[in-house]
XYZ file of C-alpha atoms in Angstrom:
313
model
C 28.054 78.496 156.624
C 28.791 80.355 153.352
C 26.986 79.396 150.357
C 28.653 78.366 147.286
C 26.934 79.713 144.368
C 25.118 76.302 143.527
C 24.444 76.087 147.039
C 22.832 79.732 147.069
C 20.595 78.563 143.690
C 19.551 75.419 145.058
C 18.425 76.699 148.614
C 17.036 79.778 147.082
C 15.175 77.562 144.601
C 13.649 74.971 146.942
C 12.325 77.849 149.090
C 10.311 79.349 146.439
C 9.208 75.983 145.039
C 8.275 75.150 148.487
C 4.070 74.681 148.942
C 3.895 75.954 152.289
C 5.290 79.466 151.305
C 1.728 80.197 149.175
C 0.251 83.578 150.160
C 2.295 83.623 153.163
C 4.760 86.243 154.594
C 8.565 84.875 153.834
C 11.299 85.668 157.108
C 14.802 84.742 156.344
C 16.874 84.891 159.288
C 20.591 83.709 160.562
C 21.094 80.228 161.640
C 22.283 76.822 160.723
C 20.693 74.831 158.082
C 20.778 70.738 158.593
C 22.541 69.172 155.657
C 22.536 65.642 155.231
C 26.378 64.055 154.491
C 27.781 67.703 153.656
C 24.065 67.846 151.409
C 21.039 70.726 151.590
C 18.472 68.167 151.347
C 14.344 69.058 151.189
C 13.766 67.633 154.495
C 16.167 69.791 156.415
C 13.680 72.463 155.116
C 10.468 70.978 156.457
C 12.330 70.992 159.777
C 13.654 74.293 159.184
C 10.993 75.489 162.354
C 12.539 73.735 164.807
C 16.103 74.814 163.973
C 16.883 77.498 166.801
C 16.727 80.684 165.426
C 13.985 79.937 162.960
C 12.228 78.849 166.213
C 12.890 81.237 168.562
C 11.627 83.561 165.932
C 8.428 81.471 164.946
C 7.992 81.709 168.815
C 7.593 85.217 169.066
C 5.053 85.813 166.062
C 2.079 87.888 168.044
C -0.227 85.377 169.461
C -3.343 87.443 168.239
C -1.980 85.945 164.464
C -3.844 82.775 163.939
C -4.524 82.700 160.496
C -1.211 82.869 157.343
C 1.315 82.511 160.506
C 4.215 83.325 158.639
C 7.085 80.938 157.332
C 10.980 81.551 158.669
C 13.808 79.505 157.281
C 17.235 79.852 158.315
C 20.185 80.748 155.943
C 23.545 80.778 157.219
C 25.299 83.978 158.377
C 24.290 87.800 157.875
C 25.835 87.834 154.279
C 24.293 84.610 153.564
C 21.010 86.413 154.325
C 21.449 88.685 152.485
C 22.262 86.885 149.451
C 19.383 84.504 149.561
C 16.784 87.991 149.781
C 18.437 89.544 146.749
C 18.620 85.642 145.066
C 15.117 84.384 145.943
C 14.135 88.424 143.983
C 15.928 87.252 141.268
C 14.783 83.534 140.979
C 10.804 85.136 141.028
C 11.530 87.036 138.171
C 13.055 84.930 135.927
C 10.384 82.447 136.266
C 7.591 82.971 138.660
C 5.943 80.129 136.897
C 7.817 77.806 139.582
C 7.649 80.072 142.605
C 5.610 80.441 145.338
C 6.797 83.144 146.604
C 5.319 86.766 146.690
C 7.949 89.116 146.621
C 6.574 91.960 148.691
C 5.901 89.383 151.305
C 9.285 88.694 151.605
C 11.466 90.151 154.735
C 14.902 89.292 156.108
C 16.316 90.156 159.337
C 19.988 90.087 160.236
C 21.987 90.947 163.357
C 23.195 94.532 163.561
C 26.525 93.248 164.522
C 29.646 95.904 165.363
C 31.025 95.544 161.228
C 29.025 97.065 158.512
C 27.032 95.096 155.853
C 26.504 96.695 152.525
C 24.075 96.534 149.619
C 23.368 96.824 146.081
C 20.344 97.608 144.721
C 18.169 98.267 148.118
C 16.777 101.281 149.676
C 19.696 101.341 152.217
C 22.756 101.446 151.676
C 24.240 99.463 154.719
C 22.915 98.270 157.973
C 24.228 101.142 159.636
C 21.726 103.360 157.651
C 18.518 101.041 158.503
C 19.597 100.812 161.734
C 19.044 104.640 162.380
C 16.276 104.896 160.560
C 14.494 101.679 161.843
C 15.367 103.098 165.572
C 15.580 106.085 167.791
C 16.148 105.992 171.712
C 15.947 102.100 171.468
C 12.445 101.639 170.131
C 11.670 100.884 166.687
C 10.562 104.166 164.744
C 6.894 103.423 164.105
C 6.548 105.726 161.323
C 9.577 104.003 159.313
C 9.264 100.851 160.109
C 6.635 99.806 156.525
C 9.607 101.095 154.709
C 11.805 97.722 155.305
C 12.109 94.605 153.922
C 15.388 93.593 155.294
C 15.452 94.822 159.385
C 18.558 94.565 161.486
C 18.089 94.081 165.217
C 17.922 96.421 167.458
C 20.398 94.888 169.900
C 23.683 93.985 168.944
C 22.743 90.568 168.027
C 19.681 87.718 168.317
C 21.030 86.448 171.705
C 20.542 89.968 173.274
C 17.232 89.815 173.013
C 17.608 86.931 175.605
C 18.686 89.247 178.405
C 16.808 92.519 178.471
C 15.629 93.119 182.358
C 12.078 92.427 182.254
C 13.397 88.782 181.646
C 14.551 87.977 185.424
C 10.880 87.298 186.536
C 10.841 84.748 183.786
C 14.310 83.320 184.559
C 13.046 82.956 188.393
C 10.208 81.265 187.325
C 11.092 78.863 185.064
C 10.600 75.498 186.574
C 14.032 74.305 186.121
C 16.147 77.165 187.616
C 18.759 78.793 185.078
C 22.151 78.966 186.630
C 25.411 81.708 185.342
C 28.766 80.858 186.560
C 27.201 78.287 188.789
C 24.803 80.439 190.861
C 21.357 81.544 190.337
C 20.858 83.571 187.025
C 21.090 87.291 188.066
C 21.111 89.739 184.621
C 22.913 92.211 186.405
C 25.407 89.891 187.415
C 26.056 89.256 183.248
C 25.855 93.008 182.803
C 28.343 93.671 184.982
C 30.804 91.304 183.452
C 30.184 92.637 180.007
C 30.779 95.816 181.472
C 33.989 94.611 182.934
C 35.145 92.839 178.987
C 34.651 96.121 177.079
C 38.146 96.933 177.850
C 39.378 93.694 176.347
C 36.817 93.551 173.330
C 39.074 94.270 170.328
C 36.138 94.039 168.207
C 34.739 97.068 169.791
C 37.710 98.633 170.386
C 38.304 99.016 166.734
C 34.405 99.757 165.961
C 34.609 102.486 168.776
C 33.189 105.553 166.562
C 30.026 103.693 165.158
C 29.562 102.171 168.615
C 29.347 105.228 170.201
C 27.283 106.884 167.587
C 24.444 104.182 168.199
C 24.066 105.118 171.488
C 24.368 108.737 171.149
C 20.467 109.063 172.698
C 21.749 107.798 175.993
C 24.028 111.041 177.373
C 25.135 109.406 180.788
C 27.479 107.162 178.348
C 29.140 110.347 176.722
C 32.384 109.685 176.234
C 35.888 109.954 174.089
C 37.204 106.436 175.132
C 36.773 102.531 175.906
C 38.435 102.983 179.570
C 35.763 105.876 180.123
C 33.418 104.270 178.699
C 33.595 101.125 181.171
C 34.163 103.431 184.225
C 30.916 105.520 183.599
C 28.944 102.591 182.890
C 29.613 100.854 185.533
C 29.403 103.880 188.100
C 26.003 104.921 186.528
C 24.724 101.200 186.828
C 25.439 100.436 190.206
C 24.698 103.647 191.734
C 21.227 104.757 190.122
C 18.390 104.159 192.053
C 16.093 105.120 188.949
C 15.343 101.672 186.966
C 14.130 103.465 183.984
C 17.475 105.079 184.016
C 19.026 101.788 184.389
C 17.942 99.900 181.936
C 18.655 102.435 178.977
C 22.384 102.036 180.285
C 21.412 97.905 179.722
C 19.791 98.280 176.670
C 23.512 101.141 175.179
C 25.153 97.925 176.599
C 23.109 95.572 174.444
C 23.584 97.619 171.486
C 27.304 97.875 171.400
C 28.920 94.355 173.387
C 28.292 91.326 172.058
C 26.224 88.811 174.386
C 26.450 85.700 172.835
C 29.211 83.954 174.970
C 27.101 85.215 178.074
C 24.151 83.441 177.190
C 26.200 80.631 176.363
C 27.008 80.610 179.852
C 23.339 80.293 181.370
C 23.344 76.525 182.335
C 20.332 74.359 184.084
C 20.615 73.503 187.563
C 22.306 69.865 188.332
C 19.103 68.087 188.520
C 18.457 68.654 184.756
C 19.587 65.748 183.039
C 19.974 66.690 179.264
C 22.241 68.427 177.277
C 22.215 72.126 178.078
C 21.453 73.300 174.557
C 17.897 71.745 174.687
C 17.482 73.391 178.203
C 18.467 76.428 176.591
C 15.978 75.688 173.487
C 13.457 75.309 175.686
C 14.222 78.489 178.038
C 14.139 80.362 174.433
C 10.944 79.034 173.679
C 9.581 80.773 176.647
C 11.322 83.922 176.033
C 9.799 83.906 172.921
C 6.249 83.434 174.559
C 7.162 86.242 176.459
C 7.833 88.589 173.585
C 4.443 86.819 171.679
C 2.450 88.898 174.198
C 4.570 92.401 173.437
C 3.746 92.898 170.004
C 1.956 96.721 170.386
C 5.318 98.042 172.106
C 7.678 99.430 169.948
C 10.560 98.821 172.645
C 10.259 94.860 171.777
C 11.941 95.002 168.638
C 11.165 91.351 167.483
C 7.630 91.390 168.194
C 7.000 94.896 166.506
C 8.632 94.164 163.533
C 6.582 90.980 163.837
C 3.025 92.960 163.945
C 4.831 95.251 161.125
C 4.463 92.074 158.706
C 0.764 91.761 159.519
C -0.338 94.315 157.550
C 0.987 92.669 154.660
C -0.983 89.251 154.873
């Protein structure tokens, strides 16, 4: 959405004024904030919960965390993020008569995206850097992880996290039955395709070199070129017969293609009568159940960094 700078004051400064942020852990994350006629208004941040992406992340919190659950309120794009982190730092300091907020219980997390993100004044210089340093071999690198306040995903983006393998069972389960173009949802039916759009991803295709370098741990994919890239993908995929092998070629694939139009994609079956954005809302909600129960594995990025925060309660 872009914040103007009044905007950026204003949100920043009814977040730390806000009640319900006392002695709790603080998550700023991507997503769209409600304004009311063109406005930020105070009750589009008591809703700010049920907002997807604020939600599917309140949905994943570790189930075992009762007590100080922590509070997550959207803010816009990645730089929008990251302005309100360094912003809300500032706003404590200058008065933290008015603020509620405890600044090392403050955290951001921001897609890792293909284009770099930089920084002044933080550990890291770019996302790029926390991003190796947060990961290795697509777990989170436990002995790192205290180190950051601001985490980038994993995965190339939020909506990845939507389509990891162990998901299917959940997909086939679900009592309205997700459909992709149409038929039952298959992942391996979306991998394929984004296998098949690499080619024609422009984005990526310019990004090549960093791309590559992210997924340097997996050497099936080691290669000089988009075209080769696709064609030993696709030949590793569908002619493994080792699904631990498998999914690390899923999870490079995650890392590197975006997945958000593929998600977009997943669509209820015809007897499901509302829009297809709450059936989605409510498929993520489950996801995130499903990732609620995964915190002690660092190979569930959202739910790690999730336990990560615990210690800080």
């Amino acid at each position: 959405m872009s914040f103007s700078p009044a905007e950026l004051e204003k949100h920043c400064q009814t977040i730390i004024e806000s009640p319900r942020i006392k002695n709790k852990i603080v998550v700023i994350c991507e997503g769209e904030i409600q304004k009311n006629q063109g406005r930020l208004s105070p009750q589009s941040y008591k809703n700010m919960e049920h907002m997807p992406d604020a939600n599917f992340y309140k949905a994943c919190v570790p189930r075992w965390w009762s007590q100080q659950r922590p509070q997550f309120f959207n803010c816009g794009d990645r730089k929008d993020v990251i302005d309100t982190y360094f912003t809300l730092l500032n706003l404590h300091t200058q008065d933290s008569s008015r603020s509620y907020l405890h600044p090392d219980k403050l955290f951001a997390i921001i897609d890792l995206d293909l284009q770099i993100q930089n920084f002044d004044g933080y550990i890291f210089a770019d996302t790029e850097e926390i991003f190796h340093n947060l990961y290795n071999k697509f777990k989170i690198n436990d002995k790192n992880a205290a180190a950051h306040r601001i985490w980038v995903t994993g995965l190339i983006h939020k909506e990845a996290y939507f389509l990891i393998p162990e998901l299917q069972s959940l997909f086939n389960n679900f009592p309205t039955s997700p459909l992709y173009k149409k038929s039952s949802l298959l992942l391996n039916d979306i991998y394929v395709d984004m296998a098949d759009a690499t080619i024609s991803d422009i984005d990526l295709r310019n990004n090549l070199r960093r791309a590559f370098d992210r997924i340097r741990c997996c050497p099936e994919l080691d290669c000089s070129d988009i075209e080769e890239l696709q064609s030993l993908w696709k030949h590793k995929f569908e002619n493994s017969k080792d699904e631990a092998e498998k999914n690390e070629l899923v999870l490079a694939l995650l890392t590197i293609k975006k997945a958000k139009t593929y998600w977009n994609q997943v669509q209820p079956s015809p007897d499901w009568t509302r829009p297809a954005e709450i059936f989605r809302e409510q498929l993520l909600l489950e996801i995130g159940r499903f990732y609620s129960e995964e915190s002690s594995d660092p190979k569930y990025h959202i739910p790690f960094f999730l336990k990560t925060l615990y210690e800080f309660v």
